[in-house]
Short mmCIF file of C-alpha atoms in Angstrom, two decimals:
data_model
loop_
_atom_site.label_atom_id
_atom_site.label_comp_id
_atom_site.label_asym_id
_atom_site.label_seq_id
_atom_site.Cartn_x
_atom_site.Cartn_y
_atom_site.Cartn_z
CA UNK A 1 167.40 -46.79 -20.80
CA UNK A 2 165.04 -47.77 -23.70
CA UNK A 3 162.75 -45.28 -25.03
CA UNK A 4 160.46 -47.66 -27.04
CA UNK A 5 157.50 -47.77 -24.70
CA UNK A 6 154.26 -46.38 -26.05
CA UNK A 7 151.39 -45.22 -24.08
CA UNK A 8 147.97 -43.98 -25.30
CA UNK A 9 145.57 -42.17 -22.86
CA UNK A 10 142.45 -40.37 -24.15
CA UNK A 11 141.03 -37.77 -22.02
CA UNK A 12 139.19 -34.49 -22.16
CA UNK A 13 141.07 -31.87 -20.18
CA UNK A 14 139.12 -30.06 -17.70
CA UNK A 15 141.42 -27.42 -16.34
CA UNK A 16 144.25 -25.17 -17.74
CA UNK A 17 146.04 -22.59 -16.08
CA UNK A 18 149.02 -20.11 -16.11
CA UNK A 19 150.29 -18.47 -13.17
CA UNK A 20 153.04 -16.15 -13.22
CA UNK A 21 154.94 -14.77 -10.14
CA UNK A 22 157.56 -12.28 -9.37
CA UNK A 23 161.23 -13.65 -8.79
CA UNK A 24 163.21 -11.38 -6.14
CA UNK A 25 166.67 -11.48 -5.22
CA UNK A 26 169.90 -12.10 -7.02
CA UNK A 27 172.37 -14.92 -7.39
CA UNK A 28 175.70 -14.33 -5.39
CA UNK A 29 178.62 -15.91 -7.71
CA UNK A 30 181.19 -18.05 -5.89
CA UNK A 31 184.74 -18.42 -7.35
CA UNK A 32 183.70 -21.70 -9.04
CA UNK A 33 180.39 -20.77 -10.41
CA UNK A 34 178.80 -17.44 -11.88
CA UNK A 35 175.29 -16.68 -12.74
CA UNK A 36 176.55 -16.13 -16.27
CA UNK A 37 178.65 -19.06 -16.71
CA UNK A 38 177.54 -20.82 -19.90
CA UNK A 39 175.92 -24.40 -18.76
CA UNK A 40 178.22 -26.18 -21.64
CA UNK A 41 181.56 -24.66 -20.56
CA UNK A 42 182.33 -27.49 -18.10
CA UNK A 43 182.41 -31.13 -19.21
CA UNK A 44 179.49 -32.56 -16.91
CA UNK A 45 180.00 -35.64 -14.85
CA UNK A 46 176.68 -37.63 -14.24
CA UNK A 47 175.77 -38.53 -10.87
CA UNK A 48 175.66 -42.41 -10.08
CA UNK A 49 173.74 -44.54 -12.29
CA UNK A 50 171.81 -46.00 -9.42
CA UNK A 51 170.29 -42.46 -8.59
CA UNK A 52 168.73 -42.38 -12.01
CA UNK A 53 169.30 -41.15 -15.43
CA UNK A 54 166.31 -38.92 -16.75
CA UNK A 55 166.39 -38.55 -20.43
CA UNK A 56 164.42 -35.36 -21.83
CA UNK A 57 163.79 -35.76 -25.69
CA UNK A 58 163.64 -32.62 -27.75
CA UNK A 59 159.99 -31.02 -27.97
CA UNK A 60 158.55 -30.43 -31.27
CA UNK A 61 155.53 -28.72 -29.48
CA UNK A 62 153.42 -29.44 -26.29
CA UNK A 63 150.00 -28.32 -25.96
CA UNK A 64 149.73 -27.89 -22.28
CA UNK A 65 146.29 -29.30 -21.98
CA UNK A 66 146.42 -32.30 -19.54
CA UNK A 67 146.14 -34.58 -22.11
CA UNK A 68 149.01 -37.04 -21.98
CA UNK A 69 148.37 -39.30 -24.75
CA UNK A 70 150.95 -37.77 -26.98
CA UNK A 71 153.60 -38.34 -24.42
CA UNK A 72 154.85 -41.79 -26.01
CA UNK A 73 158.29 -42.14 -24.22
CA UNK A 74 159.15 -44.35 -21.49
CA UNK A 75 157.63 -43.22 -18.06
CA UNK A 76 160.19 -42.72 -15.04
CA UNK A 77 158.80 -44.22 -11.58
CA UNK A 78 158.62 -42.25 -8.66
CA UNK A 79 158.24 -44.81 -6.00
CA UNK A 80 161.16 -44.62 -3.64
CA UNK A 81 159.70 -43.82 -0.11
CA UNK A 82 162.22 -41.53 1.54
CA UNK A 83 160.35 -40.08 4.29
CA UNK A 84 157.37 -41.05 6.40
CA UNK A 85 157.38 -44.78 5.65
CA UNK A 86 155.25 -45.00 8.92
CA UNK A 87 152.38 -43.17 7.12
CA UNK A 88 152.65 -44.89 3.86
CA UNK A 89 149.99 -47.47 2.80
CA UNK A 90 151.15 -48.53 -0.45
CA UNK A 91 151.02 -47.25 -4.43
CA UNK A 92 147.51 -46.45 -3.98
CA UNK A 93 148.22 -44.09 -1.18
CA UNK A 94 150.86 -42.37 -3.32
CA UNK A 95 152.69 -43.15 -6.52
CA UNK A 96 153.69 -41.66 -9.62
CA UNK A 97 155.74 -41.56 -12.95
CA UNK A 98 156.96 -38.69 -15.22
CA UNK A 99 158.45 -37.84 -18.49
CA UNK A 100 160.46 -34.88 -19.70
CA UNK A 101 161.05 -33.10 -22.90
CA UNK A 102 162.89 -29.75 -23.67
CA UNK A 103 163.00 -26.86 -25.98
CA UNK A 104 164.65 -23.38 -25.78
CA UNK A 105 161.57 -22.19 -23.87
CA UNK A 106 162.26 -24.43 -20.77
CA UNK A 107 161.78 -27.98 -19.35
CA UNK A 108 158.48 -29.77 -19.90
CA UNK A 109 157.20 -32.35 -17.58
CA UNK A 110 154.48 -34.61 -17.73
CA UNK A 111 153.38 -36.48 -14.35
CA UNK A 112 150.50 -39.30 -13.50
CA UNK A 113 150.05 -39.16 -9.95
CA UNK A 114 148.01 -41.88 -7.97
CA UNK A 115 146.84 -40.22 -4.65
CA UNK A 116 143.77 -41.70 -2.86
CA UNK A 117 143.23 -38.39 -0.90
CA UNK A 118 143.97 -34.91 -2.50
CA UNK A 119 145.00 -32.34 0.11
CA UNK A 120 146.51 -29.07 -1.15
CA UNK A 121 148.93 -26.95 0.79
CA UNK A 122 148.80 -23.16 1.38
CA UNK A 123 150.07 -21.32 -1.66
CA UNK A 124 153.50 -19.99 -1.72
CA UNK A 125 156.32 -21.07 0.74
CA UNK A 126 154.12 -23.72 2.56
CA UNK A 127 152.82 -25.45 -0.22
CA UNK A 128 154.95 -28.27 0.49
CA UNK A 129 152.59 -28.85 3.38
CA UNK A 130 150.12 -30.89 1.03
CA UNK A 131 150.12 -32.94 -2.26
CA UNK A 132 152.64 -31.46 -4.69
CA UNK A 133 155.51 -32.10 -6.71
CA UNK A 134 159.19 -31.13 -5.65
CA UNK A 135 162.14 -30.71 -8.12
CA UNK A 136 165.60 -30.35 -7.54
CA UNK A 137 168.05 -29.17 -10.14
CA UNK A 138 171.69 -28.53 -10.07
CA UNK A 139 172.83 -26.29 -13.22
CA UNK A 140 176.61 -26.65 -12.95
CA UNK A 141 176.84 -30.27 -12.14
CA UNK A 142 180.74 -30.91 -12.54
CA UNK A 143 181.66 -27.26 -11.16
CA UNK A 144 180.82 -28.31 -7.60
CA UNK A 145 180.28 -32.32 -8.06
CA UNK A 146 181.54 -33.08 -4.59
CA UNK A 147 179.81 -30.72 -2.58
CA UNK A 148 177.63 -32.08 -0.15
CA UNK A 149 175.54 -29.07 0.41
CA UNK A 150 173.50 -26.71 -1.87
CA UNK A 151 175.06 -23.68 -3.42
CA UNK A 152 174.15 -20.98 -5.93
CA UNK A 153 173.73 -23.21 -8.79
CA UNK A 154 171.20 -25.56 -7.26
CA UNK A 155 167.60 -25.20 -7.14
CA UNK A 156 164.67 -26.34 -5.16
CA UNK A 157 161.16 -25.65 -6.46
CA UNK A 158 157.62 -26.57 -5.60
CA UNK A 159 154.64 -27.07 -7.65
CA UNK A 160 151.04 -27.08 -6.40
CA UNK A 161 147.72 -27.46 -7.91
CA UNK A 162 145.05 -25.45 -5.74
CA UNK A 163 142.31 -26.54 -3.33
CA UNK A 164 140.32 -28.36 -6.03
CA UNK A 165 143.23 -29.33 -8.56
CA UNK A 166 142.16 -26.38 -10.56
CA UNK A 167 145.21 -24.34 -10.84
CA UNK A 168 149.29 -24.65 -11.35
CA UNK A 169 151.45 -22.72 -8.91
CA UNK A 170 155.16 -22.50 -8.58
CA UNK A 171 157.64 -21.71 -5.61
CA UNK A 172 161.10 -21.54 -5.59
CA UNK A 173 162.83 -22.03 -2.01
CA UNK A 174 166.48 -22.14 -3.06
CA UNK A 175 168.72 -20.46 -3.90
CA UNK A 176 167.47 -18.42 -0.76
CA UNK A 177 168.49 -15.13 -2.24
CA UNK A 178 165.82 -15.97 -5.10
CA UNK A 179 163.07 -17.55 -3.07
CA UNK A 180 159.47 -16.53 -4.16
CA UNK A 181 156.75 -17.29 -6.75
CA UNK A 182 158.22 -18.66 -10.13
CA UNK A 183 156.18 -18.49 -13.43
CA UNK A 184 154.82 -21.91 -14.35
CA UNK A 185 152.73 -22.72 -17.28
CA UNK A 186 150.70 -25.84 -17.20
CA UNK A 187 147.58 -27.81 -16.65
CA UNK A 188 146.29 -30.11 -14.26
CA UNK A 189 143.55 -32.82 -14.43
CA UNK A 190 141.64 -35.13 -11.84
CA UNK A 191 141.45 -38.56 -12.79
CA UNK A 192 139.74 -41.46 -10.79
CA UNK A 193 142.94 -42.52 -8.77
CA UNK A 194 144.51 -39.25 -8.65
CA UNK A 195 145.69 -36.45 -11.07
CA UNK A 196 147.77 -35.79 -14.02
CA UNK A 197 149.61 -32.78 -15.03
CA UNK A 198 151.61 -31.15 -18.04
CA UNK A 199 153.96 -28.42 -16.90
CA UNK A 200 156.67 -26.10 -18.62
CA UNK A 201 159.42 -24.83 -16.40
CA UNK A 202 161.25 -21.54 -18.20
CA UNK A 203 165.06 -22.16 -18.06
CA UNK A 204 164.97 -18.53 -16.40
CA UNK A 205 163.77 -20.17 -13.18
CA UNK A 206 167.09 -22.06 -13.14
CA UNK A 207 168.94 -18.81 -14.28
CA UNK A 208 169.50 -20.37 -17.82
CA UNK A 209 169.16 -18.31 -20.76
CA UNK A 210 167.82 -19.94 -24.19
CA UNK A 211 171.12 -19.49 -25.96
CA UNK A 212 172.79 -21.38 -23.27
CA UNK A 213 170.57 -24.50 -23.74
CA UNK A 214 172.26 -27.18 -26.14
CA UNK A 215 171.59 -30.86 -26.67
CA UNK A 216 173.50 -33.22 -24.78
CA UNK A 217 173.67 -30.85 -21.89
CA UNK A 218 173.51 -32.58 -18.35
CA UNK A 219 172.07 -31.45 -15.06
CA UNK A 220 171.67 -32.68 -11.73
CA UNK A 221 167.84 -33.54 -11.20
CA UNK A 222 165.35 -35.16 -9.10
CA UNK A 223 161.50 -35.26 -8.76
CA UNK A 224 159.69 -36.02 -5.70
CA UNK A 225 156.18 -36.28 -4.71
CA UNK A 226 154.72 -35.02 -1.28
CA UNK A 227 151.73 -36.46 0.37
CA UNK A 228 149.30 -35.27 2.99
CA UNK A 229 146.11 -37.15 3.78
CA UNK A 230 145.39 -35.23 6.76
CA UNK A 231 143.15 -32.19 7.23
CA UNK A 232 146.25 -30.47 9.20
CA UNK A 233 148.75 -28.90 6.76
CA UNK A 234 151.95 -31.01 6.84
CA UNK A 235 154.10 -33.65 5.02
CA UNK A 236 153.38 -37.14 5.75
CA UNK A 237 155.49 -38.89 3.03
CA UNK A 238 157.74 -38.33 0.34
CA UNK A 239 158.32 -40.41 -2.84
CA UNK A 240 161.56 -39.74 -5.04
CA UNK A 241 162.61 -40.70 -8.26
CA UNK A 242 166.22 -41.24 -6.82
CA UNK A 243 166.55 -43.81 -4.24
CA UNK A 244 169.61 -42.20 -2.91
CA UNK A 245 167.73 -38.99 -1.63
CA UNK A 246 167.66 -38.57 2.12
CA UNK A 247 166.75 -34.90 2.59
CA UNK A 248 165.99 -31.77 0.58
CA UNK A 249 169.55 -30.29 0.50
CA UNK A 250 172.20 -32.71 -0.54
CA UNK A 251 172.93 -32.70 -4.54
CA UNK A 252 174.93 -35.80 -4.63
CA UNK A 253 171.92 -37.74 -3.82
CA UNK A 254 170.05 -36.66 -7.06
CA UNK A 255 170.10 -38.03 -10.32
CA UNK A 256 171.14 -37.00 -13.94
CA UNK A 257 168.87 -35.26 -16.51
CA UNK A 258 170.25 -35.42 -20.11
CA UNK A 259 169.04 -33.31 -22.85
CA UNK A 260 169.02 -35.52 -25.90
CA UNK A 261 169.03 -34.53 -29.50
CA UNK A 262 166.89 -37.25 -30.67
#
């Protein structure tokens, strides 16, 4: 994929927030994957190209204030309707795009989301019942490449933005032994047709230590958007970066995240 696209947006950030949470539980190792196994110890096989190849460039410093004008790489579309097509009215109803950067601190995500009606979900485990971002991450991509179900090295997290698009909260659903709030640092800002957000997801959320992170590391990855236009909590539509996604628990349907060195 080309990395030559340039975007310039000028905006004044309105809201910044840092929310921390307590992670409970431990990862139960399997014979193929251990909680302390270095992420570069196995040559990583990428997922099929058509699932999406998402490049994260090295970060030289990100000011998490909701101003995306310095994110100058190619935007990755999130446009595949994988759930709730009967409720979907088109790109103005819900659509989005994102970029990724990385450092030893974690994975940085910038997202621009078009959403004509914002409805937040409840904080915590039920945040998926509202407008939110969902991320899937496979830490040891090749170790269990052909497994059709999630295991201890696979992660499902959600990020919500409060009743008034005025806070950033995170929750980890999987591994179930580690389910609970997670520390997400970031900012969110409403715009005319939706919202924009900058996020830092610490590597610890994925049970990775900073000294394990290296350029050219490869992971399973997908980013999805959830939509609810009703006053009743629920999930009406899901848009996915990977067109192969059919549910929330099948790693072979995710794309590939590559940490570039330049």
